[in-house]
PDB file of C-alpha atoms in Angstrom:
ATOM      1  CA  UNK O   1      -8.059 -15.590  18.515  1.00 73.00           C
ATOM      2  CA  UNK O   2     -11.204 -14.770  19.763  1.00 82.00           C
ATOM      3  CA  UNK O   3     -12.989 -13.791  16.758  1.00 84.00           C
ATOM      4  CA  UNK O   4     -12.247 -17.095  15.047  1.00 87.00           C
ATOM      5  CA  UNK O   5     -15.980 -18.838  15.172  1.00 91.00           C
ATOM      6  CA  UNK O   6     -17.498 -15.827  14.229  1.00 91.00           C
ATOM      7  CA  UNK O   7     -14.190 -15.204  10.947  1.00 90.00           C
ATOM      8  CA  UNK O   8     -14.945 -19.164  10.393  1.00 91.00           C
ATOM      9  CA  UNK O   9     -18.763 -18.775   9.830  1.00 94.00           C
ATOM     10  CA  UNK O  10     -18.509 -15.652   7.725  1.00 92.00           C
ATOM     11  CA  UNK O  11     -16.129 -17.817   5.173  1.00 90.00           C
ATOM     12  CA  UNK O  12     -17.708 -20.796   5.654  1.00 93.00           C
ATOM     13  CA  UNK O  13     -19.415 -20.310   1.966  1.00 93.00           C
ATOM     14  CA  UNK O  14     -15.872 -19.203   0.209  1.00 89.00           C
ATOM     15  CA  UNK O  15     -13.684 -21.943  -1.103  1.00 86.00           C
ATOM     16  CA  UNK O  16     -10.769 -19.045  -1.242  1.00 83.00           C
ATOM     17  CA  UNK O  17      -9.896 -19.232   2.639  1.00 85.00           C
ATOM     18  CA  UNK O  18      -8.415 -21.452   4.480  1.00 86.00           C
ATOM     19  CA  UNK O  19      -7.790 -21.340   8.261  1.00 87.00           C
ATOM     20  CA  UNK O  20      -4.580 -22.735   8.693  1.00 87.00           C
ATOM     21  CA  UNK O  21      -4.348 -22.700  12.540  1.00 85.00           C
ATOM     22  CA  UNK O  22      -0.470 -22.811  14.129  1.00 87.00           C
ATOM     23  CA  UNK O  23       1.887 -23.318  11.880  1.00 88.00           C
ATOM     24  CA  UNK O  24       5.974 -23.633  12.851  1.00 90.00           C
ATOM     25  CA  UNK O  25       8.156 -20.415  11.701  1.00 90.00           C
ATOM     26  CA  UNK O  26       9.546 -22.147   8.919  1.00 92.00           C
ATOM     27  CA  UNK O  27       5.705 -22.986   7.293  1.00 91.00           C
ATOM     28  CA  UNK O  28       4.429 -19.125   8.327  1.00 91.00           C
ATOM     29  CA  UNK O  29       7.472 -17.587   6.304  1.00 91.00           C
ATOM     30  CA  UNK O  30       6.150 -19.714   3.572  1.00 90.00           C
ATOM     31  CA  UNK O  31       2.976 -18.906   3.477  1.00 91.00           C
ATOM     32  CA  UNK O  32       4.005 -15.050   3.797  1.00 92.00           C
ATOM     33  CA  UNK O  33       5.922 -15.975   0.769  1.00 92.00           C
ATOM     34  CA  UNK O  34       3.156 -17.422  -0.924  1.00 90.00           C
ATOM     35  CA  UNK O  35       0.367 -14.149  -0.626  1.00 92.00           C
ATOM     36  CA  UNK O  36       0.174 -11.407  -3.263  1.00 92.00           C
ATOM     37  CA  UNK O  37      -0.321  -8.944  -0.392  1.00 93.00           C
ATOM     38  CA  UNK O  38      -0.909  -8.933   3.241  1.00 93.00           C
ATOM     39  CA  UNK O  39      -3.415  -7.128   4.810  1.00 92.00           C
ATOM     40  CA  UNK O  40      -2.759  -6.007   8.298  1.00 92.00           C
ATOM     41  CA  UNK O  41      -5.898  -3.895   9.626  1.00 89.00           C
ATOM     42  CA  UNK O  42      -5.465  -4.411  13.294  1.00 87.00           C
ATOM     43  CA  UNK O  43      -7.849  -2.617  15.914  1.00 78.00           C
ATOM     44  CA  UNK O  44      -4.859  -1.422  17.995  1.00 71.00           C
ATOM     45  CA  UNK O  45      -1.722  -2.251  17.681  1.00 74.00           C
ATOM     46  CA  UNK O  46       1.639  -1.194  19.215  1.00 74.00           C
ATOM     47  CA  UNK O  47       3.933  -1.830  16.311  1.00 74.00           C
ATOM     48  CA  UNK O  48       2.754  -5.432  14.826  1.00 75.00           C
ATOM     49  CA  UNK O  49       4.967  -8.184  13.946  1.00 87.00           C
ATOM     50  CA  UNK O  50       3.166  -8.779  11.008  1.00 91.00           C
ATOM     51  CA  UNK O  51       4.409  -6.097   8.698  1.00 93.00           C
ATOM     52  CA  UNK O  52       8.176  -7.209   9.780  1.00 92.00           C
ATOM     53  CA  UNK O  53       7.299 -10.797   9.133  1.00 92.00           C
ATOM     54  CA  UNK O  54       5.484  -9.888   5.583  1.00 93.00           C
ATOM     55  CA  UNK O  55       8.649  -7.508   4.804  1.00 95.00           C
ATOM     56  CA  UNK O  56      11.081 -10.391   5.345  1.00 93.00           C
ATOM     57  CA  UNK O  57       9.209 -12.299   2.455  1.00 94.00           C
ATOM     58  CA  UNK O  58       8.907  -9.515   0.222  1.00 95.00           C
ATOM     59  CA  UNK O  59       5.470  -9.076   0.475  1.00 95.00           C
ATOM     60  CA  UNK O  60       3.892  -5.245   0.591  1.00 95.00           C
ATOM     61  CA  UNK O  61       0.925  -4.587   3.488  1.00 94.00           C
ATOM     62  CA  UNK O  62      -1.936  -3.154   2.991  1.00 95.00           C
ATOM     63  CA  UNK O  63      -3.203  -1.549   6.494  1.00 94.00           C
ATOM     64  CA  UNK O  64      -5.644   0.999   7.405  1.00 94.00           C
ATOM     65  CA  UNK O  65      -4.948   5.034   9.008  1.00 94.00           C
ATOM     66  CA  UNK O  66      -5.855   4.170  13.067  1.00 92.00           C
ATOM     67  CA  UNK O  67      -4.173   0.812  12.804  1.00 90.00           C
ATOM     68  CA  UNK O  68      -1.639   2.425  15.362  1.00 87.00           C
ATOM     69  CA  UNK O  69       1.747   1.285  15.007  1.00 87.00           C
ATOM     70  CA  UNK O  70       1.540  -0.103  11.550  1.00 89.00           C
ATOM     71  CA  UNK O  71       0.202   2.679   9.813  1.00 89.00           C
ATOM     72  CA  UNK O  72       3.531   4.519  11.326  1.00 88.00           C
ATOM     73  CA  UNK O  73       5.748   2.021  10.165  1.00 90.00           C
ATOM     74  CA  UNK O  74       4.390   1.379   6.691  1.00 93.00           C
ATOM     75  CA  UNK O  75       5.053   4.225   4.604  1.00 93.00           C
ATOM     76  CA  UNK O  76       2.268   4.886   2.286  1.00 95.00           C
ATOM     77  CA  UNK O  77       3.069   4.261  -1.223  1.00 94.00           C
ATOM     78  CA  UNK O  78       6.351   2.939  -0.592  1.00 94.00           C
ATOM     79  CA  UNK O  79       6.654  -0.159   1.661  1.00 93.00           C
ATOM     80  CA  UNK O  80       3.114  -0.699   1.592  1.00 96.00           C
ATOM     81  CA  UNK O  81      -0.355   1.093   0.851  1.00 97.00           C
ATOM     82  CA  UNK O  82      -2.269   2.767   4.057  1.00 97.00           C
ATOM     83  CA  UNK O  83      -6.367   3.773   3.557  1.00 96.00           C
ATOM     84  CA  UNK O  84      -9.162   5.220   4.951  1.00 96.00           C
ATOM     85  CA  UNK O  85     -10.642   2.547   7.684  1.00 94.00           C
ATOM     86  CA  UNK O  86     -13.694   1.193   5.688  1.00 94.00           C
ATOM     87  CA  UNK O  87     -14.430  -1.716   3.536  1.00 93.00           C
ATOM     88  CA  UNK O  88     -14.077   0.342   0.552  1.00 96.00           C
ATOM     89  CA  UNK O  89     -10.975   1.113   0.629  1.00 96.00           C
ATOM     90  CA  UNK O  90      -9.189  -1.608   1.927  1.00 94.00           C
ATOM     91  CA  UNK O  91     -10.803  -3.948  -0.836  1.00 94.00           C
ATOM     92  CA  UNK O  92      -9.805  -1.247  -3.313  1.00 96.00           C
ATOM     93  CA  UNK O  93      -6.243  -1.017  -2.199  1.00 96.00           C
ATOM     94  CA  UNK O  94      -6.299  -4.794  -2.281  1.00 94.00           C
ATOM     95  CA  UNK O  95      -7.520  -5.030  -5.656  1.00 94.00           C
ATOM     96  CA  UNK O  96      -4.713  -2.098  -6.740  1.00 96.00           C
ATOM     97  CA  UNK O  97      -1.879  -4.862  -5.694  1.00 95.00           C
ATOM     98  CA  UNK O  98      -3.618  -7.678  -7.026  1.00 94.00           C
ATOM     99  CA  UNK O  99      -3.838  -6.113 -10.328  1.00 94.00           C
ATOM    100  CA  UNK O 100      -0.791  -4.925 -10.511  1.00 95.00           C
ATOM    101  CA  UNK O 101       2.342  -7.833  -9.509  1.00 94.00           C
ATOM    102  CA  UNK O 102       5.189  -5.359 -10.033  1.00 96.00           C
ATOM    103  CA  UNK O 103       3.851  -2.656  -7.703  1.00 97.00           C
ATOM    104  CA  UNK O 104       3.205  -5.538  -4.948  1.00 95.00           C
ATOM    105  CA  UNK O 105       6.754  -6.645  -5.482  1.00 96.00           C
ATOM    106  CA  UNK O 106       8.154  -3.053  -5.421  1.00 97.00           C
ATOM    107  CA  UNK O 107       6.644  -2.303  -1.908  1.00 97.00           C
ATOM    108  CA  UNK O 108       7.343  -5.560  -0.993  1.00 96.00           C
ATOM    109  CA  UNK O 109      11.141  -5.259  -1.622  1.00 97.00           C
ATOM    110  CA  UNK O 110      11.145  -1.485  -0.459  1.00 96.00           C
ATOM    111  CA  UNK O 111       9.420  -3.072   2.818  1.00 95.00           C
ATOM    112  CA  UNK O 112      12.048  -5.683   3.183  1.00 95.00           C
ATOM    113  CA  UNK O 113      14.788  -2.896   2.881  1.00 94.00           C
ATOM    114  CA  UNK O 114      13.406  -0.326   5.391  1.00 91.00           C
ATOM    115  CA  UNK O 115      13.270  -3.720   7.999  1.00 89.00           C
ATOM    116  CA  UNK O 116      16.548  -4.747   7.509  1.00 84.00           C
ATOM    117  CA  UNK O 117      17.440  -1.154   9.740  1.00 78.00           C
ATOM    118  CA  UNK O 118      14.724  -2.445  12.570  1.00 80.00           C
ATOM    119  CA  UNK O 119      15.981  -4.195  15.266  1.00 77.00           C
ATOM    120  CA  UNK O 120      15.768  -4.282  19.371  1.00 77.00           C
ATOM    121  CA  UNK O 121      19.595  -3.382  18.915  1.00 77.00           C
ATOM    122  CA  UNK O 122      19.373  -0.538  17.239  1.00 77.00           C
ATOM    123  CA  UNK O 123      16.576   0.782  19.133  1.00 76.00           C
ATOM    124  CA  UNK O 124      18.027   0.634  22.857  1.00 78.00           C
ATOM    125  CA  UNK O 125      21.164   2.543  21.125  1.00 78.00           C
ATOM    126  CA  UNK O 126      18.849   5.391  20.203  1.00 77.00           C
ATOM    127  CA  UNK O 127      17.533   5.160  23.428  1.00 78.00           C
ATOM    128  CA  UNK O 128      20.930   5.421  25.162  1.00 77.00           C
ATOM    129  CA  UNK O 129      22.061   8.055  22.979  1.00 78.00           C
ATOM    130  CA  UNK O 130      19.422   9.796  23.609  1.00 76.00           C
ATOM    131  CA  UNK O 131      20.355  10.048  26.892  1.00 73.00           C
ATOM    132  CA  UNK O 132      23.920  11.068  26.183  1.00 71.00           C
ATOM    133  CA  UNK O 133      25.305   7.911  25.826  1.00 66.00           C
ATOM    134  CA  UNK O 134      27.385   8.681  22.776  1.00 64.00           C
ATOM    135  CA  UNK O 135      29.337   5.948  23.249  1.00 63.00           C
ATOM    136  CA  UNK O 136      27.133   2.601  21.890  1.00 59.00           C
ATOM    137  CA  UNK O 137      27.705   0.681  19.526  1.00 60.00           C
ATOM    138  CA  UNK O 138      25.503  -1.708  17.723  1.00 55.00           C
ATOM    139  CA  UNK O 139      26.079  -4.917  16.184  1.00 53.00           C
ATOM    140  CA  UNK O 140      25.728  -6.178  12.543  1.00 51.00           C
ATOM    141  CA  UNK O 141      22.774  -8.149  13.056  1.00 47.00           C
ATOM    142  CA  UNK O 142      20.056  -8.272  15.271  1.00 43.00           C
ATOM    143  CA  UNK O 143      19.636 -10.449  18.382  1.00 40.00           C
ATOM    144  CA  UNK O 144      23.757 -10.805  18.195  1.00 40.00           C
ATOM    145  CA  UNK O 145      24.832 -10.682  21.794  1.00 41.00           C
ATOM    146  CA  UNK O 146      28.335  -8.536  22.285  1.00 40.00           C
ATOM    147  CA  UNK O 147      29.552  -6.222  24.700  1.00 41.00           C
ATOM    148  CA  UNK O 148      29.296  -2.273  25.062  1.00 41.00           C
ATOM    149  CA  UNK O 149      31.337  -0.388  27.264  1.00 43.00           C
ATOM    150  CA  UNK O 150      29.406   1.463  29.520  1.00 42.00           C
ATOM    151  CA  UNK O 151      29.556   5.341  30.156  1.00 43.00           C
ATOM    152  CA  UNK O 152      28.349   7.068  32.812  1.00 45.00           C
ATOM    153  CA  UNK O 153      25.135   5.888  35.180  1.00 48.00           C
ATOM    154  CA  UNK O 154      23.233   3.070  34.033  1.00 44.00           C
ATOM    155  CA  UNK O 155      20.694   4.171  31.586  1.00 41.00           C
ATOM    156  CA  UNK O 156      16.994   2.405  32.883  1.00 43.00           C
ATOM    157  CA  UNK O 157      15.086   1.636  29.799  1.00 45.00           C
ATOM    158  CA  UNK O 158      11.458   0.550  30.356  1.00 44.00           C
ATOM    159  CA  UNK O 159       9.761  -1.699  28.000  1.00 43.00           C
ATOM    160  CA  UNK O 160       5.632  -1.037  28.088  1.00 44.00           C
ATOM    161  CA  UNK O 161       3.336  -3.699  26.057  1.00 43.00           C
ATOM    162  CA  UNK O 162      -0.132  -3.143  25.695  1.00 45.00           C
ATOM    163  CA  UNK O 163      -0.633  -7.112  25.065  1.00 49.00           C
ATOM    164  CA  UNK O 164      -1.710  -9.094  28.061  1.00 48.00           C
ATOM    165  CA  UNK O 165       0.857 -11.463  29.114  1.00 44.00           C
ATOM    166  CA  UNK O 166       0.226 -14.881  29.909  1.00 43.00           C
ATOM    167  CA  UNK O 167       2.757 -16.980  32.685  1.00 42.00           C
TER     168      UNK O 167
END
């Protein structure tokens, strides 16, 4: 992104990080795998594939309170841990997995269980039944294609990113 001269030259003296550049799915669900936590301290973010993509592996996130999204998603204590925005306490909360394996793998595997309910399925039928659509139904796994019977008018559901798209 843009920030990755400046990220490059502030680790340029640490042997720890790596900058792995684009990797394929398969190699980033590895390397999700791989981490002891994953800290997700975005400026602003919607909702942030990152915890989903951390939760599939396991792993517990670490975030901070005005990350936006992710700091509604990640439910302190349980899928994840979710501090004050400073240095302090993120490299505190950090440390607090790092130390401890089995609480890491706790949120991590609470994390992975509160994901397997998220999907763009299940949230266009709480849309639709929130608009009286009573009627939806919604398939065993996400991104399955099937077909609902419609009732009533067309429900218009509106999709808003804050993320600049690209043609």
């Amino acid at each position: 992104g843009p920030d990755e001269q400046r990220l490059r030259e502030l680790a340029s003296d640490d042997e720890r990080i790596s900058f792995l550049g684009v990797v394929n799915d398969a190699q980033l669900a590895v390397e999700y795998a791989r981490a002891a936590v994953v800290p997700f301290v975005p400026r602003d973010e919607d909702f942030g594939l990152v915890t989903l993509e951390a939760w599939a592996q396991s792993r517990p996130i670490v975030t901070v309170s005005d990350s936006g999204g992710v700091a509604e998603i990640v439910v302190a204590g349980e899928t994840g841990l979710v501090v004050d925005p400073n240095s302090g306490s993120l490299s505190a909360a950090i440390d607090t997995l790092l130390t401890s394996p089995s609480t890491a793998d706790t949120l991590g595997e609470l994390g992975k269980n509160r994901s397997a309910d998220i999907s763009w399925d299940r949230v266009i039928a709480r849309l639709l039944r929130r608009r009286g659509n009573d009627d939806v139904s919604v398939p065993a796994g996400p991104y399955r294609r099937h077909q609902r019977r419609r009732v009533g008018p067309r429900a218009r559901v509106v999709v808003v990113s804050s993320e600049e798209v690209s043609p």
